[in-house]
XYZ file of C-alpha atoms in Angstrom:
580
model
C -54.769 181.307 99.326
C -56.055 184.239 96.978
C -56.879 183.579 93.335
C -55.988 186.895 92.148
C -52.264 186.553 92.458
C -51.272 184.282 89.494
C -54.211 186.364 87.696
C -52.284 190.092 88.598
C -49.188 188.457 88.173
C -49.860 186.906 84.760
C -51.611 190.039 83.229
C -48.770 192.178 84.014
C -46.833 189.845 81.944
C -48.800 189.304 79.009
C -50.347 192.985 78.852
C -46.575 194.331 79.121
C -45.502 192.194 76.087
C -48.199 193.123 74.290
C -48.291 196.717 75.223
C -44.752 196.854 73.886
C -45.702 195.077 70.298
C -47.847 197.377 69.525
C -46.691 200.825 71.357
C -43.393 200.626 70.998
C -43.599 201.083 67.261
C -46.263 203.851 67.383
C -43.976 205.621 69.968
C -41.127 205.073 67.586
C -42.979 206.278 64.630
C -44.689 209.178 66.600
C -41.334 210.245 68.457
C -39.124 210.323 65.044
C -41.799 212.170 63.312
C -41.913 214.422 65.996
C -38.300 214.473 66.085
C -37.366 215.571 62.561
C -40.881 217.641 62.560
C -39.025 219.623 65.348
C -36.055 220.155 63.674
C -37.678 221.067 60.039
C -39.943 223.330 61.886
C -37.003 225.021 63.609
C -35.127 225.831 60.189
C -38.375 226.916 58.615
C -38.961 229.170 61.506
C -35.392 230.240 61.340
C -35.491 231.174 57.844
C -39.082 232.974 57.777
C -37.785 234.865 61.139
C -34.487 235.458 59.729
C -35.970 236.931 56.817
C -38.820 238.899 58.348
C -36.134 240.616 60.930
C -33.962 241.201 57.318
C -36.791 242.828 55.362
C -37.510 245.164 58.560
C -34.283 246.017 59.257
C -34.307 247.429 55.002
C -37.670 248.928 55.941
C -36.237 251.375 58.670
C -33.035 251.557 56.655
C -35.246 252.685 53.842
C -37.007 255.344 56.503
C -33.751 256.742 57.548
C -32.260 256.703 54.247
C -35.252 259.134 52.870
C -34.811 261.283 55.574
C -30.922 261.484 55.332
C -32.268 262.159 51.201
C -34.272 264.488 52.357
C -31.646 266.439 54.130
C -29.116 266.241 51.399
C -31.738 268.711 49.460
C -30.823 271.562 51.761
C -26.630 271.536 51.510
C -26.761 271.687 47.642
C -25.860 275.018 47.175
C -22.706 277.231 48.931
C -23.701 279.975 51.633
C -23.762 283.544 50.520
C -24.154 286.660 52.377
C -27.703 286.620 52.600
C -29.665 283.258 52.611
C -32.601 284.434 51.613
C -36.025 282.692 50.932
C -34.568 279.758 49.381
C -32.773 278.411 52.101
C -35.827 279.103 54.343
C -38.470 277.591 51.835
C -36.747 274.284 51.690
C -36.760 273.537 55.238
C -40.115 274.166 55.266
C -40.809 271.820 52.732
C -38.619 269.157 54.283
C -40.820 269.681 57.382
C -43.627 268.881 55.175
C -42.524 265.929 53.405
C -40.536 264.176 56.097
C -42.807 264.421 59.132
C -40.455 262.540 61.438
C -38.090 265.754 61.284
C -39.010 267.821 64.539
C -36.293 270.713 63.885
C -33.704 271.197 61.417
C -30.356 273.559 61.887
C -28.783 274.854 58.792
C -24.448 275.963 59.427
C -22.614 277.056 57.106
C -18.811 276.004 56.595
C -17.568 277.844 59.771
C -20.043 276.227 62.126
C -21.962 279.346 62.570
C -25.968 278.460 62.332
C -27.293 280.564 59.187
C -31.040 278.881 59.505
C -33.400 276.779 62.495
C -36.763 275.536 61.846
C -38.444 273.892 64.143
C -42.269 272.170 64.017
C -42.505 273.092 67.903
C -39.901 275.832 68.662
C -39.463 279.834 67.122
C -37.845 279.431 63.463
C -34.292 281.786 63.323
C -32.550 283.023 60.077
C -28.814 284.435 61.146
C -29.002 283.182 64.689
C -24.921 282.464 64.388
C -24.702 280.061 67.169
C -21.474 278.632 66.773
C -22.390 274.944 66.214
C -18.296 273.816 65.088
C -17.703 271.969 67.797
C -21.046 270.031 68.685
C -20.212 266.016 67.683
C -23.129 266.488 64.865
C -21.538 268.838 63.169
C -17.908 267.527 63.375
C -19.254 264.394 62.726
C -20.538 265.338 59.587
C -17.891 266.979 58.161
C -16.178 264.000 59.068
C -18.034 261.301 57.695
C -20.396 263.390 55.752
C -22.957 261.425 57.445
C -23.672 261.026 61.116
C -26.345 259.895 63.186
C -26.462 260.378 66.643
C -27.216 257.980 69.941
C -30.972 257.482 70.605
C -32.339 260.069 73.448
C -35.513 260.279 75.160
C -37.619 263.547 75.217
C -39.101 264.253 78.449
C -38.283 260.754 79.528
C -40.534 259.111 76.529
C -40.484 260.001 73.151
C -37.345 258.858 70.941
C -35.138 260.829 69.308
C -32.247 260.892 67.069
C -29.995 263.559 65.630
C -29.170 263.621 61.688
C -26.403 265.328 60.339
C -25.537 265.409 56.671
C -22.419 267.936 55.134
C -22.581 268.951 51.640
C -20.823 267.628 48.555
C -18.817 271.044 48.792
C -17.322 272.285 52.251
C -19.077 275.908 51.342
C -22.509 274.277 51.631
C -21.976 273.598 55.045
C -24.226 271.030 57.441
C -27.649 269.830 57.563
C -29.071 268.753 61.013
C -32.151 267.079 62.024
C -33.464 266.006 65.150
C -35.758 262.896 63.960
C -38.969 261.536 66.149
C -38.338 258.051 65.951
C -41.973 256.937 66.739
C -42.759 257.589 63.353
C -40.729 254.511 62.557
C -43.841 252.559 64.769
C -45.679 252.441 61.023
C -43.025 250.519 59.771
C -42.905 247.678 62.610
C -46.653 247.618 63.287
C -46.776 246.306 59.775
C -44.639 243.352 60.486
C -46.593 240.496 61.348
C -44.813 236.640 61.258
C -47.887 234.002 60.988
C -50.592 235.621 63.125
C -49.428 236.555 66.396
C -45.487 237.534 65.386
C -44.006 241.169 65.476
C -41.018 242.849 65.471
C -39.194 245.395 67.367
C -35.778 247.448 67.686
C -32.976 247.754 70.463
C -30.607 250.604 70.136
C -27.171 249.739 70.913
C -27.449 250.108 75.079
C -30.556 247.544 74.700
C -33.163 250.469 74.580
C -36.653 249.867 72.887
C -37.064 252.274 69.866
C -39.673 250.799 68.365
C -42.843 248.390 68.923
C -45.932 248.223 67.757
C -47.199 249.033 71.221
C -45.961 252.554 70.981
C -47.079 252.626 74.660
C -43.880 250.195 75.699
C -41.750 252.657 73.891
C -43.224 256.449 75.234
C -42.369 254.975 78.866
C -39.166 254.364 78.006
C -38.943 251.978 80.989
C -35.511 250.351 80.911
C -36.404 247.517 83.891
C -39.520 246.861 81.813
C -37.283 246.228 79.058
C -34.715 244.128 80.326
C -36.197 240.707 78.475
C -35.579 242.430 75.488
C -32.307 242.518 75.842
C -31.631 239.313 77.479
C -33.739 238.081 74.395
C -31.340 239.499 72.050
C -28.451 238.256 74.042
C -29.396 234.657 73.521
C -29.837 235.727 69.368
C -26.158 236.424 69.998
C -25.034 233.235 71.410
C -26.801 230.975 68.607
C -24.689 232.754 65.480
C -27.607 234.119 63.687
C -29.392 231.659 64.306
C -33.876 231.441 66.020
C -33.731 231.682 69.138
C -35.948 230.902 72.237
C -36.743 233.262 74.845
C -39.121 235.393 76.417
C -40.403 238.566 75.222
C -41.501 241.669 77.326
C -44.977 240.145 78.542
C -42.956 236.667 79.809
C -44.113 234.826 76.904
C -42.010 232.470 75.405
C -41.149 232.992 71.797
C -39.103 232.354 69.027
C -37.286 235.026 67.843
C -34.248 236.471 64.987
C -32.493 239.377 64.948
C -31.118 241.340 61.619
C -28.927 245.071 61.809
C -30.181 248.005 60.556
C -27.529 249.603 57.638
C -25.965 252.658 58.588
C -27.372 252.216 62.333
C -25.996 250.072 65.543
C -29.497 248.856 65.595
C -31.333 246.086 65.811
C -34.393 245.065 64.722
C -35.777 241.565 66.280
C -38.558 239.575 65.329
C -40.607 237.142 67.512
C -43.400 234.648 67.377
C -45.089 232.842 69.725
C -43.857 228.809 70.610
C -46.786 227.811 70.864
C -48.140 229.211 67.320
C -44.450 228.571 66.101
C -44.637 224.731 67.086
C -48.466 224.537 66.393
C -47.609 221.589 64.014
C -45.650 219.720 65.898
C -47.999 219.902 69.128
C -51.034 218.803 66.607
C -48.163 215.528 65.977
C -48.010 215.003 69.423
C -51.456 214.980 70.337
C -52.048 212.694 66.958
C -49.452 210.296 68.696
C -50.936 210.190 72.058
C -54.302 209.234 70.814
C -52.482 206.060 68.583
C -50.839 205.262 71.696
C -53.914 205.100 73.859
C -56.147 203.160 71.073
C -52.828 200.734 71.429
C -52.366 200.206 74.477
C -56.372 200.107 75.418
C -56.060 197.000 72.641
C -53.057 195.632 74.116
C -55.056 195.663 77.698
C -57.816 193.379 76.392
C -56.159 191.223 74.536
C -54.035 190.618 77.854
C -57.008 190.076 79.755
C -58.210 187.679 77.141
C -55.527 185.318 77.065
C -54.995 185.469 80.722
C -58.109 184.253 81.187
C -57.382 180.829 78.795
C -53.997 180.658 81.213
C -55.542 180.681 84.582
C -56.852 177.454 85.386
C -53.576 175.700 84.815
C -51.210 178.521 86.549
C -53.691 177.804 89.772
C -53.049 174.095 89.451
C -49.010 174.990 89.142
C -49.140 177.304 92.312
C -51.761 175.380 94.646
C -48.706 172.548 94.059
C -46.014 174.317 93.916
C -46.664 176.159 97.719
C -47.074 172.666 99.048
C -43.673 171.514 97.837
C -42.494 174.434 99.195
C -43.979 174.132 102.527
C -42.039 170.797 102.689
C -45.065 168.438 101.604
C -42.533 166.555 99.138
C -44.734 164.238 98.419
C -47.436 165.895 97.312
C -47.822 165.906 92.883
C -49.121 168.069 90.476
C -51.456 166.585 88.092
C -51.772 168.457 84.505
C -52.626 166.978 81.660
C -52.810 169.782 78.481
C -50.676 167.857 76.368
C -48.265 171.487 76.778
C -45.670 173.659 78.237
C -47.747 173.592 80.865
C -47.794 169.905 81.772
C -43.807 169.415 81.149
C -43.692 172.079 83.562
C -45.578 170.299 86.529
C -43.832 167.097 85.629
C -40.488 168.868 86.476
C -41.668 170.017 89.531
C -42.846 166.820 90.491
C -39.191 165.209 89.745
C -37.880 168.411 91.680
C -40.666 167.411 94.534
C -38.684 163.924 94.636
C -35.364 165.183 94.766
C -35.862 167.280 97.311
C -37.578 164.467 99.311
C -34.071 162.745 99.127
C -31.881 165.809 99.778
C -33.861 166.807 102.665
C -32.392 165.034 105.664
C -28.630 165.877 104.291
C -29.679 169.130 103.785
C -30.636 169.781 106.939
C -27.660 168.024 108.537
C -25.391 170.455 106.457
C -27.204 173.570 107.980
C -26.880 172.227 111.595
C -23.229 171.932 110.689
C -22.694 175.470 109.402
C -24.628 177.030 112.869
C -22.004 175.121 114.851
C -18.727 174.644 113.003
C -16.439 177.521 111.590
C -17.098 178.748 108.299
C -14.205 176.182 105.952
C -15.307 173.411 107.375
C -19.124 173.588 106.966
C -18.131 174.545 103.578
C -16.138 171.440 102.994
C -18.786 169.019 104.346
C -21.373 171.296 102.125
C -19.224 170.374 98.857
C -18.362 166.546 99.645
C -21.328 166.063 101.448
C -20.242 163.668 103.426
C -18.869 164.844 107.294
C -16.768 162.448 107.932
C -14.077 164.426 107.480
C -14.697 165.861 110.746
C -14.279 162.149 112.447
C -11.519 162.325 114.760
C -7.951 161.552 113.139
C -4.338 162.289 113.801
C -2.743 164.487 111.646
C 0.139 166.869 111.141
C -0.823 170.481 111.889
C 0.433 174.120 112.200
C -1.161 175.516 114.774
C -1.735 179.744 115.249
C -2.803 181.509 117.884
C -2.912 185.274 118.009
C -4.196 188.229 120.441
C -3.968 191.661 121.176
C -1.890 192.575 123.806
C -3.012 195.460 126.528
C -6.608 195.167 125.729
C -7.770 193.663 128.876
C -6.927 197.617 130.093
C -7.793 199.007 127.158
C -11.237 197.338 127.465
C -11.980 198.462 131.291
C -10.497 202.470 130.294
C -13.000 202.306 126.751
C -15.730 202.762 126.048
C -18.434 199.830 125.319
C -18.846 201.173 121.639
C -15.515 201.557 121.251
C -14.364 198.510 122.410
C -16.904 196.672 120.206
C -15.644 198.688 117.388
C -12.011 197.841 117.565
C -12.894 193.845 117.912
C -15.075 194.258 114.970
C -12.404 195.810 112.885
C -10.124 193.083 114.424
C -12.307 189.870 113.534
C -13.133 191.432 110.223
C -9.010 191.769 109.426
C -8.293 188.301 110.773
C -10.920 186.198 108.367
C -9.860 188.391 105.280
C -6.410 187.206 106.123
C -7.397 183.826 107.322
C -9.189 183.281 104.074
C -6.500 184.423 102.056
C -4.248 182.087 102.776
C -6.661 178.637 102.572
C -6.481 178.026 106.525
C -9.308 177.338 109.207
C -10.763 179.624 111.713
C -11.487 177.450 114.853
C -12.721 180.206 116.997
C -12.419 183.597 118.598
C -12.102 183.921 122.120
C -12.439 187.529 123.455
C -9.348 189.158 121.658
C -7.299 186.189 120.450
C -8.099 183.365 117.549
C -6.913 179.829 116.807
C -6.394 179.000 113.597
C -5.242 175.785 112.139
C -3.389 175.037 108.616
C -3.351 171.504 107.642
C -6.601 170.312 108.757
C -9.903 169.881 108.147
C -8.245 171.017 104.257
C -4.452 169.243 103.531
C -2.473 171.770 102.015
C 1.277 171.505 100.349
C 4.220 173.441 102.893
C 1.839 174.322 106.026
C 4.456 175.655 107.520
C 5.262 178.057 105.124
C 1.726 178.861 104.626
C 1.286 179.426 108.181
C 4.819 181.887 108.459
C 3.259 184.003 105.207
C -0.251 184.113 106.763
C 1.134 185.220 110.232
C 3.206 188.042 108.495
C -0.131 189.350 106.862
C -1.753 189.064 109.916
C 1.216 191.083 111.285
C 1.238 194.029 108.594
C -2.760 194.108 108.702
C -2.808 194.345 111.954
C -0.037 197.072 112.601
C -2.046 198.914 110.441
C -4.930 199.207 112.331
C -2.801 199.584 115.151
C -1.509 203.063 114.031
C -4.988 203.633 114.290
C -6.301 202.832 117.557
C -2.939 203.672 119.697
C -5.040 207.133 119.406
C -6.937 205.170 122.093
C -4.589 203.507 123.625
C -0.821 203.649 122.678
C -0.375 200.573 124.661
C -2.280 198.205 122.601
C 0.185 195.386 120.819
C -0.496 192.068 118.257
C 1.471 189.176 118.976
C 1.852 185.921 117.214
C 2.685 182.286 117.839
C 2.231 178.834 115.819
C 3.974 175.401 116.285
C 3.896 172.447 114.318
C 3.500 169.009 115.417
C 1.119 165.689 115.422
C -2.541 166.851 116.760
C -5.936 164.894 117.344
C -8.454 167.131 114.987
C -12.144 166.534 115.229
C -15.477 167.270 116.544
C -16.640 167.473 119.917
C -19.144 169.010 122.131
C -22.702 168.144 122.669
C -25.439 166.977 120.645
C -26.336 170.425 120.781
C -23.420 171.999 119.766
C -20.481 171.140 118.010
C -16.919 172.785 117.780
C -14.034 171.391 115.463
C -10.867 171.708 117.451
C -7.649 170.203 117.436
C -5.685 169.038 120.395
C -2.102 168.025 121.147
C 1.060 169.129 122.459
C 1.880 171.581 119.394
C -1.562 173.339 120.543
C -0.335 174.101 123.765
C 2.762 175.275 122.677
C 1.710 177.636 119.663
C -0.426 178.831 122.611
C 2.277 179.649 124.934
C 4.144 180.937 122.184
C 1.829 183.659 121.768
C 1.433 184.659 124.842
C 5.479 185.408 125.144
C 5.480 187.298 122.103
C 5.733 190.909 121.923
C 3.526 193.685 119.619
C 4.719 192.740 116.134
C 6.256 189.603 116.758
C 5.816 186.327 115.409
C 7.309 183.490 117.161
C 7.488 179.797 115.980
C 8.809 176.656 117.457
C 11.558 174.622 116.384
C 9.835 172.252 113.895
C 8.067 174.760 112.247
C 11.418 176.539 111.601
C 13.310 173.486 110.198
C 10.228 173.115 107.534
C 10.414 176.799 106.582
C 13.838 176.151 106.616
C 15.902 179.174 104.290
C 12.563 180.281 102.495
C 12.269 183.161 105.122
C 14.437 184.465 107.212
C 14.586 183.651 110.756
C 16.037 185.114 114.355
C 17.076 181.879 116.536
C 16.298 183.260 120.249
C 16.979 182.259 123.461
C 15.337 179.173 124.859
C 11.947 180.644 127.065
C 10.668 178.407 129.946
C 6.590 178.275 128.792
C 4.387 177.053 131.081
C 3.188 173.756 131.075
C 6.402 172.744 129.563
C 9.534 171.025 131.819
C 12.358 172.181 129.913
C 12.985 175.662 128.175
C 11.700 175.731 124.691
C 13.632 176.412 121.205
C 12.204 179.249 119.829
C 12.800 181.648 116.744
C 11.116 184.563 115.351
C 10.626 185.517 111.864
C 12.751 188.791 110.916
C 10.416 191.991 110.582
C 12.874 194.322 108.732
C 16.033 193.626 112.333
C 18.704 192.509 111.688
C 19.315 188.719 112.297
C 21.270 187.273 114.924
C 21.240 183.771 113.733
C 19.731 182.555 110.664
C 18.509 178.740 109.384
């Protein structure tokens, strides 16, 4: 015998409870502090995001706004004749103050262009391009104001076109085509903690702006798809942070604001792992607690296992010896504790078990050779006399299957096995329904007896209301193996009379069985009856008497018997010929 068992088992105890004393509360501490860390964290970092993405979104406002300013400068005055230097003067200057304009068109109120200046292209005074219906223009003298969609130059650089109309129709319309790098100055500035930055989406998802100007001169849309599936998720959350993954696959938290004036957006992101810095720095805190806990919890396990040891091997050395049958074998303790109260209720177990023994085993002999109720009867009065042979009143049931002698040489083995497993399994459910005895199976019929070893008020009755259930259980499973065989059948027939009940066999084997001349006839009466009938002899009838309807037949000559028996059959939704 090994001495580490009680020693494994007995630390697993003791360092469990202990690891749970003092863990449990540093894991509950640690894990709410992490908790509501996590969730302050989250609104602080939805605030600071939410108002970093706010104060960029004014920043670019505030670019577009000057250069919208800017523009208003040059539609002050109504056209005349000739433009002169004035008109041509200004633009310049705007070129030189606003450096994000690339070109600017000057119309007058009939749409014809009266002045171009461009920072790339030839400058024109009088060109007279008829500019009325371009969406800038109309636009403009719309809305006085109108910006144009975001469009890439040579598949990189951004542009957008500015339009502005004067406070006077005669003054005509102002338009710009704006390099929207410029606005990289503004977002390169934007930094959240160390590591955060911000960026903007046109309307279609396009990247505008970022401080890697690089990401927006490609002008990659596939490169750029995060983006937008990071400002998606913004969406869902109702202005609220939200975690994604920005255009390297980083995770991050971000927040979105809109531009004024523009169907942008500018979003702002910093890293999880910077943005939850505190909260990790909890975490780790925790783990280390935990570990100086449990590491305590572990020796003082090991410590008081160690006082517990001697008497747990005194307990098991005596307790396997009881339970290899040596009953009288004791265990002596004497530590004036739990300990010794223990071992002296094993040793009064040890003599109780001495005494049971021999009935014990007597009662599992018994349930190897008897049916199931009556080994279970003996088992609760312990006494099997009740087996002894006597003469008693019985109802005695026998039941088979008709056609499966065929059905058994046509089928299958597993199939046949099947259906008499289904069978037997339907038959005790029933059986043991209805308080009555199993005697046996033999190949596809059963005996079964009501009255005896167990005395029961009305057996006939019983038996009737058993035999119908045993009838509707049965059809049942009938509609499902005529599939097999349509000629398969369950018939039915009990009699009630005076029997000899009792053991008999061998000193090997037992069998409780019942003998008598209502045996033999229940017997016979099965055998006569047909799929889904249930046939009963006279004195079972006269005891059921008007409690169930009955079918008087015509006498049957049985075999075995001189004279033709009574016999009736209990009505299965036909209509009744005779009825008692």
């Amino acid at each position: 015998m090994s001495n580490t068992a009680p020693r494994s088992s007995l630390f697993i105890r003791y360092f469990s409870t202990l690891f749970a004393a003092a863990v449990i509360p540093l894991l509950i501490a640690g894990g709410s502090d992490a908790w509501f860390g996590y969730h302050d964290q989250r609104a602080r970092l939805n605030d600071v995001l939410d108002a970093e993405a706010r104060l960029a979104a004014e920043k670019i406002g505030d670019f577009i706004d000057g250069i919208r300013d800017q523009l208003a400068w040059t539609v002050q005055l109504p056209w005349s004749d000739n433009p002169g230097d004035r008109r041509r003067l200004d633009a310049l200057r705007l070129l030189r103050q606003a450096p994000a304009v690339e070109s600017l068109s000057l119309v007058d109120a009939k749409g014809k262009e009266r002045l171009f200046v461009s920072r790339i292209g030839l400058n024109r005074i009088e060109g007279g391009d008829d500019h009325s219906t371009k969406p800038a223009v109309r636009g403009a003298l719309s809305d006085r104001t109108w910006f144009g969609p975001v469009t890439f130059q040579d598949g990189s650089e951004p542009f957008m076109t500015i339009a502005i109309a004067g406070t006077r129709a005669a003054a005509g319309v102002a338009v710009a085509e704006v390099n929207l790098k410029f606005i990289w100055e503004v977002v390169s500035g934007i930094r959240v903690g160390r590591t955060g930055e911000a960026f903007v989406l046109d309307r279609p998802g396009r990247l505008v702006a970022h401080p890697d100007i690089g990401l927006v001169l490609q002008a990659d849309e596939a490169a750029q798809k995060p983006l937008q599936i990071l400002r998606a998720a913004i969406l869902t959350r109702s202005g609220q942070a939200a975690a994604g993954q920005d255009i390297a696959g980083n995770m991050v938290m971000a927040a979105m604001a809109p531009i004024p004036g523009l169907d942008w957006s500018v979003i702002v992101t910093q890293p999880l792992a910077e943005a939850f810095g505190p909260i990790y720095t909890a975490l780790r805190r925790t783990g280390v607690l935990l570990i100086a806990g449990a590491a305590l919890a572990a020796i003082l396990a090991y410590w008081m296992t160690q006082r517990m040891v001697g008497p747990i091997r005194v307990l098991e050395d005596g307790v396997a010896q009881i339970g290899a049958g040596q009953f009288e074998h004791r265990i002596n303790l004497a530590t004036s504790d739990e300990f010794e109260r223990l071992a002296t209720r094993f040793n009064e177990m040890a003599t109780e078990l001495s005494v049971s023994q021999e009935r014990s085993e007597r009662i599992n002999r018994l349930k190897r050779f008897l049916a199931p109720q009556v080994a279970e009867l003996i088992e609760r009065s312990g006494d099997d006399r009740v087996l002894d042979g006597r003469r008693v009143e019985v109802v005695a049931v026998f039941c088979d299957l008709r056609g499966f002698t065929a059905f058994s040489v046509r089928a299958e083995p597993e199939t046949v096995i099947r259906v008499l497993r289904e069978y037997y399994d339907a038959l005790e459910t029933v059986v043991s329904d209805h308080g009555a005895t199993l005697i046996n199976f033999y190949g596809d019929g059963a005996m079964i007896l009501v009255n005896a070893p167990v005395s029961c008020v009305d057996p006939a009755l019983r038996a009737v209301n058993m035999a119908s259930d045993m009838q509707k259980s049965m059809q049942s499973l009938l509609a499902g193996w005529r599939a097999l065989d349509d000629r398969l059948g369950f018939g039915v027939g009990l009699a009630m009379g005076l029997a000899t009940v009792g053991r008999i066999g061998s000193q090997g084997r037992l069998h409780y069985t019942a003998i008598g001349n209502a045996v033999n006839l229940a017997s016979r009466l099965c055998s006569s009856a047909e799929d889904s009938e249930i046939l009963i002899d006279r004195a079972a009838a006269s005891a059921v008497g008007s409690s169930i309807p009955l079918i008087e037949l015509d006498p049957r000559t049985l075999k075995g018997f001189d004279q033709p028996v009574p016999v009736f059959a209990v009505t299965t939704g036909r209509a009744a010929r005779t009825e008692i």
